Short mmCIF file of C-alpha atoms in Angstrom, two decimals:
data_model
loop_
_atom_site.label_atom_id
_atom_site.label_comp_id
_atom_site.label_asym_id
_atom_site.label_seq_id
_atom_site.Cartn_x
_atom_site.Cartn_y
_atom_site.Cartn_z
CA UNK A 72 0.00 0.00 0.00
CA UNK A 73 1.22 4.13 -0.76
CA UNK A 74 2.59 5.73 2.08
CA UNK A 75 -0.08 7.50 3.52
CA UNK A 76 1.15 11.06 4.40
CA UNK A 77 -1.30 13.53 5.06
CA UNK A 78 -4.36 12.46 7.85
CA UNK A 79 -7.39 14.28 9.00
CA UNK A 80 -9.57 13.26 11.60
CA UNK A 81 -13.44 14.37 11.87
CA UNK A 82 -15.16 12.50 14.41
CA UNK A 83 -16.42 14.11 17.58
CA UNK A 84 -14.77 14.46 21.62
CA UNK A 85 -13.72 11.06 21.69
CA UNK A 86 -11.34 11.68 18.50
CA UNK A 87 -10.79 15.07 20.18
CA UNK A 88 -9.27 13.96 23.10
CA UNK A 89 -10.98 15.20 25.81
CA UNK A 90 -11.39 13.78 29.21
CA UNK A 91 -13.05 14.82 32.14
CA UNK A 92 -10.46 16.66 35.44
CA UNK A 93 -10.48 16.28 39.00
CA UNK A 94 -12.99 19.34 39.03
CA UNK A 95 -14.96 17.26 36.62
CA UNK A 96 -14.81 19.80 33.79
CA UNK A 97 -14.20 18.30 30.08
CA UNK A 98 -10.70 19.40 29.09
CA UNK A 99 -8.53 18.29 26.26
CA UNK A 100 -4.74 17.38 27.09
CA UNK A 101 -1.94 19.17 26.65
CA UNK A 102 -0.07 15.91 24.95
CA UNK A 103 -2.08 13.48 22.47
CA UNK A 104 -1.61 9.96 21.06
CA UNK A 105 -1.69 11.70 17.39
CA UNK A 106 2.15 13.05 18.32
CA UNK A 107 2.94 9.95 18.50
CA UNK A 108 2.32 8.71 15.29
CA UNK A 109 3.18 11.61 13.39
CA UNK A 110 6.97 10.97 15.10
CA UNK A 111 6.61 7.02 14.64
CA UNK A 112 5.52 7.44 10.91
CA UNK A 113 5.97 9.85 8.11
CA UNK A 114 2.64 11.46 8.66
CA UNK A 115 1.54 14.59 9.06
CA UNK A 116 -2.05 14.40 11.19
CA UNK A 117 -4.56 17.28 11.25
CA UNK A 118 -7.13 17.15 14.13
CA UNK A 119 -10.67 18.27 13.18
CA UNK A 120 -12.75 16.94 15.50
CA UNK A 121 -15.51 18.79 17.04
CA UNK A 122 -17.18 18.32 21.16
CA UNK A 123 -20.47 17.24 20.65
CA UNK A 124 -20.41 17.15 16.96
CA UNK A 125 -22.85 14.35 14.71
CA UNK A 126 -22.40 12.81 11.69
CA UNK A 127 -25.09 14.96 9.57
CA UNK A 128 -22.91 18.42 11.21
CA UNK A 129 -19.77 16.03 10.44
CA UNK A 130 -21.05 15.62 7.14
CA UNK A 131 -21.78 19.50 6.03
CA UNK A 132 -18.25 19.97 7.65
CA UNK A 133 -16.40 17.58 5.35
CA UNK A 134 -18.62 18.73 2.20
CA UNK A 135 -17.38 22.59 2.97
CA UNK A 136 -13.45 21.16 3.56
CA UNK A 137 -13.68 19.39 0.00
CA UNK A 138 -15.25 22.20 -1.52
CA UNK A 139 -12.27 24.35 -1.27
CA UNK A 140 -10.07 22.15 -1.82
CA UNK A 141 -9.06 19.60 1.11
CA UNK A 142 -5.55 18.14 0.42
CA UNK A 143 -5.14 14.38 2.19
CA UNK A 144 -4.47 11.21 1.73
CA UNK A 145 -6.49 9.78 4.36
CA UNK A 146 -9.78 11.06 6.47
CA UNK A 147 -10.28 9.43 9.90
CA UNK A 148 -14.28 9.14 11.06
CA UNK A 149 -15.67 8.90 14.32
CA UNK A 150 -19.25 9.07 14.63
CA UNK A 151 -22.50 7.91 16.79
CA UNK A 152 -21.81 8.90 20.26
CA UNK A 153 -23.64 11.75 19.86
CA UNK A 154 -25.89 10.87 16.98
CA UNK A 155 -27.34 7.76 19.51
CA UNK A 156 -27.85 9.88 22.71
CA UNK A 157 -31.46 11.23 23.72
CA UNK A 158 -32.47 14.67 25.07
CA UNK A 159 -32.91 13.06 28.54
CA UNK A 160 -34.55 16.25 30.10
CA UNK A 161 -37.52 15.94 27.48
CA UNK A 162 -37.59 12.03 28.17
CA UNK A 163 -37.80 12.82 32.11
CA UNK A 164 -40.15 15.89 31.84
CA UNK A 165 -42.59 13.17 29.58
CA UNK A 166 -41.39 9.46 29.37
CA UNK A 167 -45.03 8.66 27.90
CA UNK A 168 -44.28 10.64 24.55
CA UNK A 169 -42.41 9.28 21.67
CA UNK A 170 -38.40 10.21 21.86
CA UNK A 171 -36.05 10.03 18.86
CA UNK A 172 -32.65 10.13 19.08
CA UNK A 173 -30.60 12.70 18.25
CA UNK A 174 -29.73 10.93 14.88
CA UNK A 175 -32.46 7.58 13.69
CA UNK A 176 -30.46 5.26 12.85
CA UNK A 177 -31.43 4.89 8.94
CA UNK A 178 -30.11 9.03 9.10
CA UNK A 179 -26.88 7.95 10.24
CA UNK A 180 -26.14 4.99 8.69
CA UNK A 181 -27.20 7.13 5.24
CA UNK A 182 -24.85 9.83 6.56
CA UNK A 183 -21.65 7.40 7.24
CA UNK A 184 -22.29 6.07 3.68
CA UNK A 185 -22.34 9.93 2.30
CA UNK A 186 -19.29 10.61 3.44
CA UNK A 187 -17.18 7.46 2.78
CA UNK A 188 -18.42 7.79 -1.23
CA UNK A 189 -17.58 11.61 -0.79
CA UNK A 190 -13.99 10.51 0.01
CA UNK A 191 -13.31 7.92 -2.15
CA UNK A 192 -14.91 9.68 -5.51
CA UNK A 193 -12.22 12.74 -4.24
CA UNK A 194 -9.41 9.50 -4.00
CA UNK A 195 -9.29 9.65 -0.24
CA UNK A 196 -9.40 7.23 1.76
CA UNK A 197 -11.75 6.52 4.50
CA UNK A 198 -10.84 5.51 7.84
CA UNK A 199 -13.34 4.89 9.85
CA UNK A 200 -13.43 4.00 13.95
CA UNK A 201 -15.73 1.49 15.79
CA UNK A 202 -17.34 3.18 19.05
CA UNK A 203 -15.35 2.61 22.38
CA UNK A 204 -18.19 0.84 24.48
CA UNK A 205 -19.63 3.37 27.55
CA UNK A 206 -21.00 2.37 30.98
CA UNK A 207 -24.94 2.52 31.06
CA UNK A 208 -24.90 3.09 34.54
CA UNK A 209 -22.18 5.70 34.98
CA UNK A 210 -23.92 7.79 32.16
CA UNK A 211 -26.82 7.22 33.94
CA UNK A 212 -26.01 9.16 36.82
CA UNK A 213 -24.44 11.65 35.01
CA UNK A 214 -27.08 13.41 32.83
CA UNK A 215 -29.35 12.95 35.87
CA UNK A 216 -27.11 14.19 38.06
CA UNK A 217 -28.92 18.15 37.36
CA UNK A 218 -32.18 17.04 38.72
CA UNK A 219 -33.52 14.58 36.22
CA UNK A 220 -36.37 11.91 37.01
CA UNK A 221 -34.26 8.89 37.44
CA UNK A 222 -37.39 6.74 37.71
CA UNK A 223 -39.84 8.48 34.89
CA UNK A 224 -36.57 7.88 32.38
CA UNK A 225 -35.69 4.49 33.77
CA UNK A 226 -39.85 3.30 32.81
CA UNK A 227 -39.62 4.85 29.50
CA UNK A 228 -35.89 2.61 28.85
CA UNK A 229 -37.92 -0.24 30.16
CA UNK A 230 -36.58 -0.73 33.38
CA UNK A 231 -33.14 -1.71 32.36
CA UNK A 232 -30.56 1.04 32.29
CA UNK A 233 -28.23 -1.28 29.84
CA UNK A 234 -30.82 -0.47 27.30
CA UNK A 235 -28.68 2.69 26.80
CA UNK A 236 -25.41 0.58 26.28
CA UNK A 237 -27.20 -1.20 23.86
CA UNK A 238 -28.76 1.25 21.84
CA UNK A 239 -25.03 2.66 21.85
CA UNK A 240 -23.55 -0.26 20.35
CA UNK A 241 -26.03 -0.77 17.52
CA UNK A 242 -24.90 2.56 16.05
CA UNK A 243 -21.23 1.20 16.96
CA UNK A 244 -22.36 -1.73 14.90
CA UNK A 245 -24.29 -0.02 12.13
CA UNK A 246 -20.99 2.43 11.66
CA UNK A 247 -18.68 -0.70 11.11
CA UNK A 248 -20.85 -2.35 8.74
CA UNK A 249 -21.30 0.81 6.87
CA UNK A 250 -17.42 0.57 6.35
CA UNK A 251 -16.69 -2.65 5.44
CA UNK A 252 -20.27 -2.79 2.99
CA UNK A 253 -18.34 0.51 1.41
CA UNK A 254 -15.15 -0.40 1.59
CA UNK A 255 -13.65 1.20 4.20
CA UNK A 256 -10.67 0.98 6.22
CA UNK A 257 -11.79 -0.26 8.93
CA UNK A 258 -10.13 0.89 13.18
CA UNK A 259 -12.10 -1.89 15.77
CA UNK A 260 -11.25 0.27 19.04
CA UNK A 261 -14.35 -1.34 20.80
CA UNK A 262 -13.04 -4.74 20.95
CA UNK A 263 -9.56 -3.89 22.58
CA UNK A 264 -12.04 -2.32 25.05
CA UNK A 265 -13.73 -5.11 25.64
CA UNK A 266 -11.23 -7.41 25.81
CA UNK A 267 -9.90 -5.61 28.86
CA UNK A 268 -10.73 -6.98 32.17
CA UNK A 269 -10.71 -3.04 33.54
CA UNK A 270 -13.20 -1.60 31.04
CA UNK A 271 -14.59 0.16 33.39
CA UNK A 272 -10.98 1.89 34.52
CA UNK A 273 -10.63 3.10 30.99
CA UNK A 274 -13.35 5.76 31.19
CA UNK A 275 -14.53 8.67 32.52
CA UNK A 276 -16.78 9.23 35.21
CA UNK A 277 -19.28 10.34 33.16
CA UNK A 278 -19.33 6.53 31.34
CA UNK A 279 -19.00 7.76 27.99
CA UNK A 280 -15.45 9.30 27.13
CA UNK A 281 -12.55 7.93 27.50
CA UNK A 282 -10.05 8.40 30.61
CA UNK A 283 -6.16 9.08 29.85
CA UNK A 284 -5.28 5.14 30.33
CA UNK A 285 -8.66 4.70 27.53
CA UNK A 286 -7.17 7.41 24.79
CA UNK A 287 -3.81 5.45 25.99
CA UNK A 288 -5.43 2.09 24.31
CA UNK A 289 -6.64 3.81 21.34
CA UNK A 290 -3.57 5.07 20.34
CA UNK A 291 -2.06 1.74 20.92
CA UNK A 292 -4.70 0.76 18.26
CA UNK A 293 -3.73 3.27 15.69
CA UNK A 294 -0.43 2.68 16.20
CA UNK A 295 -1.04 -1.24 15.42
CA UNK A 296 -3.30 0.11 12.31
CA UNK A 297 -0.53 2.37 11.23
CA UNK A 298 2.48 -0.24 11.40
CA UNK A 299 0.01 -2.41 8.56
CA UNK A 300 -0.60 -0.04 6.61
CA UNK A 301 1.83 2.75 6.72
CA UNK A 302 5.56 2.78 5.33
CA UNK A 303 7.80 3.80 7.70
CA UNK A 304 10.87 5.77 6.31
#
């Protein structure tokens, strides 16, 4: 395979980095795992990633970026986390209505395919990320940490708060199969996640974003990615 030398990534705060402090505020780091790579390999990595961004925002943003001109050899896309999540405060102010995540699926599995045939019909290649798993429980507490009604959003998931790790991993799911049914390159971070007898140690209090030792492991994973597919000088 060509030496891939210019990267972008567009993806959302996992792919950005961030983590949550001591003071539990969201911060990004100072040092990232994409340093790394750029010293390990010949590549020169350019971080676009947006907090809180979704695939149909992700999409408009890469349509602009090719429209004047974008200049890469590879893109890097990481997107569901928040295309999967609900508006919980409308879910515990009425858990009788009818709630739609922020993205339906068919939207962003149509999105994900948008932007891989965008790519390739500019000759770019698409690299696109599987969906560290979260902790249904720790996210839990979090976005009902402000006040929310734990038990008028816990009836409307059914009574089983793992309904939200689910519903995470089909878009995690989805997103893969997108890839490979498009042909995609293809970065499984969720397995390496899984594998690990910590999981839980390698996020965030908030169950959703990756802790230092978690951005440490998917590094490690692009780093495995890059040594099979990327020339070293």
């Amino acid at each position: 395979m060509e030496l891939l030398r210019k990267i972008q990534i567009y993806g959302d705060s996992i792919l950005k980095g961030i983590e949550l402090d001591h003071s539990e505020k969201y911060v990004v780091p100072k040092e990232s795992g994409w340093q790394y790579l750029e010293e390990e390999y010949p590549l020169a990595i350019a971080n676009r990633a947006k907090f809180g961004c979704t695939v149909t925002k992700g999409l408009e943003q890469l349509s602009r970026a090719l429209d004047k001109g974008l200049s890469c050899d590879a893109v890097v896309l990481e997107y569901g986390g928040n295309d999967c999540d609900y508006n919980w405060a409308a879910i515990s102010e009425n858990p009788k209505a009818e709630h739609q995540p922020n993205t339906p699926l068919p939207e962003f599995i149509s999105s994900c395919r948008k932007m891989i045939l965008l790519l390739q019909s500019h000759h770019i290649l698409p690299i696109v990320m599987s969906l560290p798993p979260i902790d249904a429980q720790r996210y839990f507490d979090w976005f009902c940490r402000a006040g929310l009604d734990k038990k008028a959003i816990l009836d409307w998931l059914g009574g089983d708060i793992q309904t939200i790790y689910r519903h995470q991993e089909m878009y995690s799911n989805a997103l893969c199969r997108t890839a490979l049914e498009n042909h995609a390159a293809l970065v499984d971070v969720r397995t390496p996640f899984l594998a690990a007898k910590n999981c839980r140690d390698l996020l965030c209090t908030d169950g959703i974003h990756p802790n230092q030792a978690g951005h440490c492991l998917i590094g490690q994973v692009f780093g495995e990615f890059a040594s099979s597919h990327f020339q070293t000088t």
